[in-house]
CSV table of N, CA and C in Angstrom, one decimal:
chain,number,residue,atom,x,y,z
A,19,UNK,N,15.0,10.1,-35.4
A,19,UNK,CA,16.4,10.7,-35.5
A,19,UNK,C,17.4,9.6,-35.5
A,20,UNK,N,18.4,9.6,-36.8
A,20,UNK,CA,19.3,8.1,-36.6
A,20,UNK,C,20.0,8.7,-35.5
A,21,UNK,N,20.8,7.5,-35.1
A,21,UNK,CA,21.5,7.2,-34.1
A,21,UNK,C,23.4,7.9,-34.8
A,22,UNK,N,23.8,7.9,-33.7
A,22,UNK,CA,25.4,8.0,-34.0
A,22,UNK,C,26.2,6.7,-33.8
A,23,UNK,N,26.5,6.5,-34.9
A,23,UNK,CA,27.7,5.0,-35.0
A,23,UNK,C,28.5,4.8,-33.6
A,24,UNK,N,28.4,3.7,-33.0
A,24,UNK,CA,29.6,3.1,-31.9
A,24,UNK,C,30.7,3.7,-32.4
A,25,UNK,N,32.1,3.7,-31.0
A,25,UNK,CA,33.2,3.8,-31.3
A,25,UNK,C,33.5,2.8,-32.3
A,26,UNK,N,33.2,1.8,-32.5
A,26,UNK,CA,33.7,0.7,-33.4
A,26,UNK,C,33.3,0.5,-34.2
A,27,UNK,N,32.1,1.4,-34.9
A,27,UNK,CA,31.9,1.6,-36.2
A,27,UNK,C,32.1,2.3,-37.2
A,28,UNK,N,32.4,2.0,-38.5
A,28,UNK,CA,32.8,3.0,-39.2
A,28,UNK,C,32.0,4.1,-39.4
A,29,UNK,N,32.6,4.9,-39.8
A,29,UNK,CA,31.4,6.3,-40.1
A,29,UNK,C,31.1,6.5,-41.4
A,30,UNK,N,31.5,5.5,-42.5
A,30,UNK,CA,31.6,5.5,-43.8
A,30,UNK,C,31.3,4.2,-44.2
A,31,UNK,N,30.4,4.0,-45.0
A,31,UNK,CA,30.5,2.4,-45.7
A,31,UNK,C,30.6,2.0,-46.8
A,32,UNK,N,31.3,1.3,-47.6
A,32,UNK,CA,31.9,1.3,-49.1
A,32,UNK,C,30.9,2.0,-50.0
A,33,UNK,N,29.6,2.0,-50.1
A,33,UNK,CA,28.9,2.4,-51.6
A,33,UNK,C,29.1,4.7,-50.8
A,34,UNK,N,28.8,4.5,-49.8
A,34,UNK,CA,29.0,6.0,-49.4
A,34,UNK,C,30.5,6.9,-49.4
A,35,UNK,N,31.8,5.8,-49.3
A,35,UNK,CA,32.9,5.9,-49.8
A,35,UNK,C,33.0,5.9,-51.2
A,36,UNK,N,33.0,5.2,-51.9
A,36,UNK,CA,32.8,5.1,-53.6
A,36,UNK,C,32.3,6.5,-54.3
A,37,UNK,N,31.1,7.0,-53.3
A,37,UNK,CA,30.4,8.4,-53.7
A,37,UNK,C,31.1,9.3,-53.5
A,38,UNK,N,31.6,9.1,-52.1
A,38,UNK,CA,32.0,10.7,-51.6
A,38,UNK,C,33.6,10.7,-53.1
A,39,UNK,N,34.4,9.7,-53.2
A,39,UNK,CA,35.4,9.5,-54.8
A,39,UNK,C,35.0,10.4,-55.7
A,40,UNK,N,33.3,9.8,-56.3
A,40,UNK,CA,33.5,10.0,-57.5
A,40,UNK,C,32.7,11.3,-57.1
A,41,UNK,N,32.3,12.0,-56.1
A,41,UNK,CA,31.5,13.7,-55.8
A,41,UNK,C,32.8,14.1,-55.9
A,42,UNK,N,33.8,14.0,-55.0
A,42,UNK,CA,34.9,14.8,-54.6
A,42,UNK,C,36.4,14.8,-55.0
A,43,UNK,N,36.6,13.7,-55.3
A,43,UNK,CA,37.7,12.9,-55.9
A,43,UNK,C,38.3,12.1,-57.3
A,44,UNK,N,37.6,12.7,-58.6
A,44,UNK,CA,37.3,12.2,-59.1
A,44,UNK,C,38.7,11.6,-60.1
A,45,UNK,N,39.8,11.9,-59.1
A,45,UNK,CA,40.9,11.4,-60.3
A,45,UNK,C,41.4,9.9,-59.1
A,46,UNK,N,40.8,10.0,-58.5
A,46,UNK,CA,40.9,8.5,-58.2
A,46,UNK,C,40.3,7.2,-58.4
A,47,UNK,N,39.7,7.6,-60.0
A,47,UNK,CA,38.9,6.8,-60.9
A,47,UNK,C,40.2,6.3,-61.7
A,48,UNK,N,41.4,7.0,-61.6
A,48,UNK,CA,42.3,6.6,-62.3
A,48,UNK,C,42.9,5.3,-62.0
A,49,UNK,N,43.3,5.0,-61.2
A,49,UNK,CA,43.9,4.1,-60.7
A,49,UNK,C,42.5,2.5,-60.7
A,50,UNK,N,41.5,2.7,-60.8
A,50,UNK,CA,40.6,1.7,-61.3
A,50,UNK,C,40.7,0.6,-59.4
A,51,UNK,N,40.9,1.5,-58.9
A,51,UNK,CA,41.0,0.7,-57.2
A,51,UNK,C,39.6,0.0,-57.3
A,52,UNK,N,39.4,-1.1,-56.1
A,52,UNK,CA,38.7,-1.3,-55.5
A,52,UNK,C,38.7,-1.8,-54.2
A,53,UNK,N,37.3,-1.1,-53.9
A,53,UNK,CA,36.9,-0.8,-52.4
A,53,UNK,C,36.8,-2.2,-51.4
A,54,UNK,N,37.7,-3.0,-50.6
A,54,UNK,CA,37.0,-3.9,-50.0
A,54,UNK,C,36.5,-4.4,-48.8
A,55,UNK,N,37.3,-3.6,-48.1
A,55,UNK,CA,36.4,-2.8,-47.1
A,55,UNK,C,37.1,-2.0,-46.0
A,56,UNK,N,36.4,-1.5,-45.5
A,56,UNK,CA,35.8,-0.1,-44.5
A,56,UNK,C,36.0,-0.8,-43.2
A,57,UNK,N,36.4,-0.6,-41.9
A,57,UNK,CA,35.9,-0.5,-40.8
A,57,UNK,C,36.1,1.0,-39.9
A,58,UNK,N,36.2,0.9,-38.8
A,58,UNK,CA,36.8,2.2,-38.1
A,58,UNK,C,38.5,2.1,-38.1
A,59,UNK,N,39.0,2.9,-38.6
A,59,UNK,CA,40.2,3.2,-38.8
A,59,UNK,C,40.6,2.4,-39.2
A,60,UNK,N,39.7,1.4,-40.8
A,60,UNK,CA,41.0,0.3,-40.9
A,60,UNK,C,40.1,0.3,-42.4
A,61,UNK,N,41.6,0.0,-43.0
A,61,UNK,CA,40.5,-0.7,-44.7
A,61,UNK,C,41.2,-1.2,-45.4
A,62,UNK,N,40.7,-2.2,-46.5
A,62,UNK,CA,41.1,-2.7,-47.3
A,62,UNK,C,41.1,-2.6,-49.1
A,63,UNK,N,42.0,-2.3,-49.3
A,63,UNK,CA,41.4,-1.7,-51.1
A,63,UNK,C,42.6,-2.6,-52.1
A,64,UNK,N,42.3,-2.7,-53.4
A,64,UNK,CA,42.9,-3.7,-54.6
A,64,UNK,C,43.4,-2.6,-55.6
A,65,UNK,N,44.7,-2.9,-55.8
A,65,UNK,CA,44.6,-2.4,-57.2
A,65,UNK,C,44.8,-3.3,-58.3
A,66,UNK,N,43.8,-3.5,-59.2
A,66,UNK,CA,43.7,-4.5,-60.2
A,66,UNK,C,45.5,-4.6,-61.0
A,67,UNK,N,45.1,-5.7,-61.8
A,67,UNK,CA,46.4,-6.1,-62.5
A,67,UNK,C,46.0,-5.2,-63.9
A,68,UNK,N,46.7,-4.0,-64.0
A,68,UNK,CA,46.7,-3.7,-65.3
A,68,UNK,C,48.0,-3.0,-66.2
A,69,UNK,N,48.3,-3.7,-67.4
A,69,UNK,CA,49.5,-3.0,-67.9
A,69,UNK,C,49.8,-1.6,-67.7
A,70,UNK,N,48.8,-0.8,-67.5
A,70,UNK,CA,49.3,0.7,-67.4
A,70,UNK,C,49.7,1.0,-66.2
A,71,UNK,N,49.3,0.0,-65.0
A,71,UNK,CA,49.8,0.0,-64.0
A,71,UNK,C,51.4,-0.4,-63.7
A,72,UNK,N,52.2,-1.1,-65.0
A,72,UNK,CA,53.4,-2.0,-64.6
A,72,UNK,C,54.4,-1.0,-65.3
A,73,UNK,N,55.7,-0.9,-65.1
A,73,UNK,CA,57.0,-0.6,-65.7
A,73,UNK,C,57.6,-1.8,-66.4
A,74,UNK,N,58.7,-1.3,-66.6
A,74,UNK,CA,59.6,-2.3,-67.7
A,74,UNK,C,59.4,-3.8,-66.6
A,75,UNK,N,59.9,-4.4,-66.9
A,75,UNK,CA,59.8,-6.4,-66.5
A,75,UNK,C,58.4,-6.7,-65.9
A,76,UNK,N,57.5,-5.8,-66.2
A,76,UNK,CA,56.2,-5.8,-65.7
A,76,UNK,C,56.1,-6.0,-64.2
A,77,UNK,N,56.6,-5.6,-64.0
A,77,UNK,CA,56.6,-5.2,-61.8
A,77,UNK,C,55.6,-4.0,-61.9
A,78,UNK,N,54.8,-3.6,-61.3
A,78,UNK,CA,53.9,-3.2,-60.1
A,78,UNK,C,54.5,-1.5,-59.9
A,79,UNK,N,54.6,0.0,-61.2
A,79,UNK,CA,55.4,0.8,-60.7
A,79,UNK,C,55.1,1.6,-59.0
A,80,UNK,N,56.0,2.1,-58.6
A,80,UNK,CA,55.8,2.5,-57.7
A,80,UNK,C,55.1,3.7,-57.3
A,81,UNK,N,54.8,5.1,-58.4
A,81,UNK,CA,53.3,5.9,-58.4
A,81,UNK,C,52.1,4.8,-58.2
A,82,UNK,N,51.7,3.7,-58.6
A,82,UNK,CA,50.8,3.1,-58.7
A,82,UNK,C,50.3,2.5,-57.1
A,83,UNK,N,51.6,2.2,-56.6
A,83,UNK,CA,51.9,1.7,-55.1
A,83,UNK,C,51.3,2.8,-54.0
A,84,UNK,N,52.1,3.7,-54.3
A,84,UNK,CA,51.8,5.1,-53.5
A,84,UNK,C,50.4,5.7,-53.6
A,85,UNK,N,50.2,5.6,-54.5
A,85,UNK,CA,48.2,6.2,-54.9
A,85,UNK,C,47.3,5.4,-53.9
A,86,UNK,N,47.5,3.9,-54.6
A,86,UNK,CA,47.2,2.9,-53.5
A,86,UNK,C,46.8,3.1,-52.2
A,87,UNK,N,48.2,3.3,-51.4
A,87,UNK,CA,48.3,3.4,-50.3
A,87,UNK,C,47.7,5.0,-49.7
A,88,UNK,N,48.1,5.9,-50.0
A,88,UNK,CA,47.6,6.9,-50.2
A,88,UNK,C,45.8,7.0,-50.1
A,89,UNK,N,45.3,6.1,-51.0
A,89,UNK,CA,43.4,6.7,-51.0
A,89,UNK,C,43.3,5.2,-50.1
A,90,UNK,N,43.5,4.0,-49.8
A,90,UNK,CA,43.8,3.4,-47.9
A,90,UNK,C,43.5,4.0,-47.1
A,91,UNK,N,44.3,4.6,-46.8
A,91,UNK,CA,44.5,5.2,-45.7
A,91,UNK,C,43.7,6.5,-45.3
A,92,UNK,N,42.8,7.2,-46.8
A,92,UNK,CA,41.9,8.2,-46.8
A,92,UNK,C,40.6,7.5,-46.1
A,93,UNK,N,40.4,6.3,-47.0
A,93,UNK,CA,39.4,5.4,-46.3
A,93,UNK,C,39.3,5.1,-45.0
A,94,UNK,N,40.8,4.7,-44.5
A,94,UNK,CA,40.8,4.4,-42.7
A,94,UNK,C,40.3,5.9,-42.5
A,95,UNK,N,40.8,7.1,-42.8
A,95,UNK,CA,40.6,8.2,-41.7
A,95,UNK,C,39.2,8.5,-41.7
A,96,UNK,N,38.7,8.3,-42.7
A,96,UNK,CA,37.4,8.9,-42.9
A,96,UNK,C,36.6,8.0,-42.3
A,97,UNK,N,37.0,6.1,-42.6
A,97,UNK,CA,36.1,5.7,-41.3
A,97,UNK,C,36.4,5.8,-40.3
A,98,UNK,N,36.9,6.2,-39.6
A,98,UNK,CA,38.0,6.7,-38.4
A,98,UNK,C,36.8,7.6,-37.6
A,99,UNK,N,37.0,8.9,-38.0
A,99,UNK,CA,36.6,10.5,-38.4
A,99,UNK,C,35.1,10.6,-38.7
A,100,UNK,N,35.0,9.9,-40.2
A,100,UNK,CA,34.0,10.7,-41.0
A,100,UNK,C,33.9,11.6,-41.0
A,101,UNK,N,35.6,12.2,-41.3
A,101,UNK,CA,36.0,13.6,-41.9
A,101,UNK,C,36.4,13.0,-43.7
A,102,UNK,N,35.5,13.7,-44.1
A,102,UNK,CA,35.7,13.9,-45.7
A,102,UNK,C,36.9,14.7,-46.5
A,103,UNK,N,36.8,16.0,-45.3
A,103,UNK,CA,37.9,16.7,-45.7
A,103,UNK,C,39.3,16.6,-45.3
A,104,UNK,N,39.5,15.5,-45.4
A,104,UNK,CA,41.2,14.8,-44.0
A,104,UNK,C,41.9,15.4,-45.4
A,105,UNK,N,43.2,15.2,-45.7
A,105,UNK,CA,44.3,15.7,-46.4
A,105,UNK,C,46.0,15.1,-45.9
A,106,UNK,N,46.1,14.5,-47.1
A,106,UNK,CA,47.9,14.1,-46.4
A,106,UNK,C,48.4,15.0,-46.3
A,107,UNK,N,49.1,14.7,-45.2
A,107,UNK,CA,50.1,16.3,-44.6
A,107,UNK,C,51.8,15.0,-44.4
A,108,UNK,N,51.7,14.0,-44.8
A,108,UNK,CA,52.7,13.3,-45.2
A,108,UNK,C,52.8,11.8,-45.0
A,109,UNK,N,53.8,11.1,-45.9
A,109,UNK,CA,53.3,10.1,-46.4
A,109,UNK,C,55.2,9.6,-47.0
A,110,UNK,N,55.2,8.1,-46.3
A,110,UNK,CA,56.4,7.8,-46.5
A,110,UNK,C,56.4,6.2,-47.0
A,111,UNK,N,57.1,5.7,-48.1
A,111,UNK,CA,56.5,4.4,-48.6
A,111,UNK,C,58.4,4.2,-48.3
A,112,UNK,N,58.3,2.5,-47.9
A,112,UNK,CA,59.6,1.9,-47.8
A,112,UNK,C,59.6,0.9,-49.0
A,113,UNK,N,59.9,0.6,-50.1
A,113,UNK,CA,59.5,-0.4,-50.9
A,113,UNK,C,60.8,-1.5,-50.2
A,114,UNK,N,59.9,-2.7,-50.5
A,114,UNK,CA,60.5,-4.1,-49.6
A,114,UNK,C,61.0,-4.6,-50.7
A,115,UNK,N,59.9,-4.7,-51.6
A,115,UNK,CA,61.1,-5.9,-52.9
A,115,UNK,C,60.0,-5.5,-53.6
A,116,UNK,N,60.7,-5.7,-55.1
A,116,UNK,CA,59.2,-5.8,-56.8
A,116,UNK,C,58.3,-6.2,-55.9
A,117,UNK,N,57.1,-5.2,-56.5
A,117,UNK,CA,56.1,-6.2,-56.8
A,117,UNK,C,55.4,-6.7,-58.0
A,118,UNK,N,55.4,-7.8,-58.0
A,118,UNK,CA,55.1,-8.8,-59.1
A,118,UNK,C,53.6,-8.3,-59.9
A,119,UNK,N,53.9,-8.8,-61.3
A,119,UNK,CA,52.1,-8.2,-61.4
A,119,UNK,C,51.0,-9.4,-61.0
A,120,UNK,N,49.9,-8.9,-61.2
A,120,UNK,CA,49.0,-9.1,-60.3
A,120,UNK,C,48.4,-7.9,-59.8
A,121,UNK,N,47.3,-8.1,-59.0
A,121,UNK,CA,46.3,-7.2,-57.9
A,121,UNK,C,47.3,-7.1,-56.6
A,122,UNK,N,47.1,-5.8,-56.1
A,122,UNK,CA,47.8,-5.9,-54.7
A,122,UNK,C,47.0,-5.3,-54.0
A,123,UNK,N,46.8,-5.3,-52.6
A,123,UNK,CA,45.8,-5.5,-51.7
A,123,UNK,C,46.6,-4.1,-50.9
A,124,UNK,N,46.1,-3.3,-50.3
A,124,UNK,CA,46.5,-2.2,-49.4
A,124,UNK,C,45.5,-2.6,-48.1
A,125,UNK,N,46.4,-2.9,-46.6
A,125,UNK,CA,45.7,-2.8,-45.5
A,125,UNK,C,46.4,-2.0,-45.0
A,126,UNK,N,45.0,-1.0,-44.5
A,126,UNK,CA,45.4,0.2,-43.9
A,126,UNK,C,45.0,0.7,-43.0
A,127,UNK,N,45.6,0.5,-41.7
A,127,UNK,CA,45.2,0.7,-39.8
A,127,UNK,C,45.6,2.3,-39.4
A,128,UNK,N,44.8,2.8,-39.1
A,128,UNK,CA,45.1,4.3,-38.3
A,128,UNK,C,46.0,3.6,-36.8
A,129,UNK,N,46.5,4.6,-36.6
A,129,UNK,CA,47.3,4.6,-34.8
A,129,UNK,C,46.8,5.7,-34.2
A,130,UNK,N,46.7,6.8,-34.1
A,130,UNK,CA,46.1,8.1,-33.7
A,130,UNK,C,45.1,8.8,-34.3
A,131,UNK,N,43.7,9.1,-34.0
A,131,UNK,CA,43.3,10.1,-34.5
A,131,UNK,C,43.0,11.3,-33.7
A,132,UNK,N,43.0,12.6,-34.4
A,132,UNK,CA,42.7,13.7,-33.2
A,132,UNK,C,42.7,14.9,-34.3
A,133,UNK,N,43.4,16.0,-34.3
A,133,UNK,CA,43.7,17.0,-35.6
A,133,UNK,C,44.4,16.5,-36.5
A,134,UNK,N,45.4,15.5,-36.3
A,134,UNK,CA,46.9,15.3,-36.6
A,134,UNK,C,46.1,13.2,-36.7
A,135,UNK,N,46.3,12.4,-37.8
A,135,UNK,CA,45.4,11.2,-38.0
A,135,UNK,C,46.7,10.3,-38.4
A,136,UNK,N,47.3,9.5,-37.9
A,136,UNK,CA,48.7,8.8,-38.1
A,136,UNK,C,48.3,7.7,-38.4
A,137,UNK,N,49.0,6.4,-39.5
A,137,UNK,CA,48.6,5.6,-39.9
A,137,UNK,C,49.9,4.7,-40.6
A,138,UNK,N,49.8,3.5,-40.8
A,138,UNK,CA,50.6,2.5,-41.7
A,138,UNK,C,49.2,2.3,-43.0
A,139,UNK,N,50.2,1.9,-43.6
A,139,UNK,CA,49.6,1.0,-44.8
A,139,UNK,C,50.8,-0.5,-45.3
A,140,UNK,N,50.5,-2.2,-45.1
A,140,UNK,CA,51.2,-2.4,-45.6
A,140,UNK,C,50.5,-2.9,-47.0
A,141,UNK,N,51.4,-3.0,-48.1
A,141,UNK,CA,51.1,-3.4,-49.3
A,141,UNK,C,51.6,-5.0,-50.0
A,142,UNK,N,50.7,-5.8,-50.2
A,142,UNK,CA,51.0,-7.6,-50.6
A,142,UNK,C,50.2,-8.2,-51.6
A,143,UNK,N,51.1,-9.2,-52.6
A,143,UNK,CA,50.5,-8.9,-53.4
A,143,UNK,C,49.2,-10.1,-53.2
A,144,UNK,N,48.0,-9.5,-54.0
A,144,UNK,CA,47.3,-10.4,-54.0
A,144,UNK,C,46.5,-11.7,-53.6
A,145,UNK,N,47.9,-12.2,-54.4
A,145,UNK,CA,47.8,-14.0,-54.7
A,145,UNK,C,48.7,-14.5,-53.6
A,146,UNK,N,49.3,-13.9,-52.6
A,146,UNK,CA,50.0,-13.8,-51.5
A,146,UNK,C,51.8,-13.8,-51.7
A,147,UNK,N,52.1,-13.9,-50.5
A,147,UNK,CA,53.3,-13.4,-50.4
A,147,UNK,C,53.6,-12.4,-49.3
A,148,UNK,N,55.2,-12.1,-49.8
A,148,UNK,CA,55.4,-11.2,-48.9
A,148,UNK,C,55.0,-9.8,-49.0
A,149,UNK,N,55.1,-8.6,-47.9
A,149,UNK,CA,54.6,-7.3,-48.3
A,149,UNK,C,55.4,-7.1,-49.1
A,150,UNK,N,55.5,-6.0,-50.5
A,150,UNK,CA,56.3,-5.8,-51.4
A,150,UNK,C,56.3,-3.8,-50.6
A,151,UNK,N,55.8,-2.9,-49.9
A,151,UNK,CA,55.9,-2.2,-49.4
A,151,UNK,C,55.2,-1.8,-48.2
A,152,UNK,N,55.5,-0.7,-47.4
A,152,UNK,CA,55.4,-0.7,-46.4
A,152,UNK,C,55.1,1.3,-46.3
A,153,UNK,N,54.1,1.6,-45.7
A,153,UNK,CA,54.2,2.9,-46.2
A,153,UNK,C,53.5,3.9,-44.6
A,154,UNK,N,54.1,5.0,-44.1
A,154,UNK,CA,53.6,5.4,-42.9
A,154,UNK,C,52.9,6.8,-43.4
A,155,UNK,N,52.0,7.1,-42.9
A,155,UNK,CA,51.1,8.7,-43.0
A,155,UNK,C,50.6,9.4,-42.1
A,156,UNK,N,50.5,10.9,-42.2
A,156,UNK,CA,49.8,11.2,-41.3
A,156,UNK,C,48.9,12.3,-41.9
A,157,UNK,N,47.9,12.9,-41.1
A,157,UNK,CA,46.5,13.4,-42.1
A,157,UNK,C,46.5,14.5,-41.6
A,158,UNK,N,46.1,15.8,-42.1
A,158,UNK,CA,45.3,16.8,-41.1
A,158,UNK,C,43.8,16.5,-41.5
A,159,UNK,N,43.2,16.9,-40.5
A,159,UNK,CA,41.8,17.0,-40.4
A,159,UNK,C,41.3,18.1,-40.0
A,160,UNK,N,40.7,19.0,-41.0
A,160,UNK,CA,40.3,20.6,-40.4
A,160,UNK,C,38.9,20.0,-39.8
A,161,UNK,N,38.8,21.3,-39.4
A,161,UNK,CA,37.5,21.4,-38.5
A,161,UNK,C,36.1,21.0,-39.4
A,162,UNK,N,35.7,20.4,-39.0
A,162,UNK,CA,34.2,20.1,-39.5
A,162,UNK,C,32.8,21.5,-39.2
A,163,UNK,N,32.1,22.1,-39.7
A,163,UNK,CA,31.6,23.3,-39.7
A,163,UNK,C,30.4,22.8,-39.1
């Protein structure tokens, strides 16, 4: 009989994340993210440098930012949880300054979980610097059957 994961382990691990996307999720193939990692309520994910991703002076548009930050923060809850079925119930992005092109990195820490899954994401780019946004969320999580 496997075992149940420590408090400090995730309940998800990137190739089982990746799956549960492309089973359930499948328009978050759009954004061409990548997964870099998982822990318990915390993750890290890329979104590549790509022109469809940029606006005019080629900065980083901000749908691109938010998506980002957005499936982060799915990943924190679900390694959090390993509730699959979590859902933003809201989601607030502060943009700090352009971001430049390039890959930008989403780190994304839960603060609460329970029915109600509260969380930050900040957003930087890449090749470093400062955060170019800053974004707070919170999740519902229905009941697991």
């Amino acid at each position: 009989m496997p075992t149940a994961p420590s408090s400090s382990e995730p309940r998800i691990d990137i190739a089982q994340f990746r799956d549960l996307l492309e089973r359930l999720h499948p328009f978050a193939a759009v954004l061409d993210i990548d997964v870099v990692d998982i822990g318990h309520g915390t993750a890290c994910l890329r979104l590549p440098q790509r022109s469809a991703h940029q606006r005019m002076g080629g900065m980083v548009a901000g749908p691109m930012l938010m998506g980002l930050a957005d499936l982060a923060l799915y990943a924190a809850v679900v390694g959090a949880t390993g509730n699959p079925d979590a859902v933003t119930s809201s989601l607030t992005i502060n943009f700090l300054r352009k971001a430049p092109p390039g890959d930008i990195l989403a780190h994304a820490r839960i603060h609460k979980t329970g029915r109600l899954c509260a969380g930050e994401v900040m957003l930087e780019p890449a090749q470093g610097g400062a955060p170019v946004a800053q974004v707070i969320s919170t999740w519902s999580l229905p009941r697991q059957n």
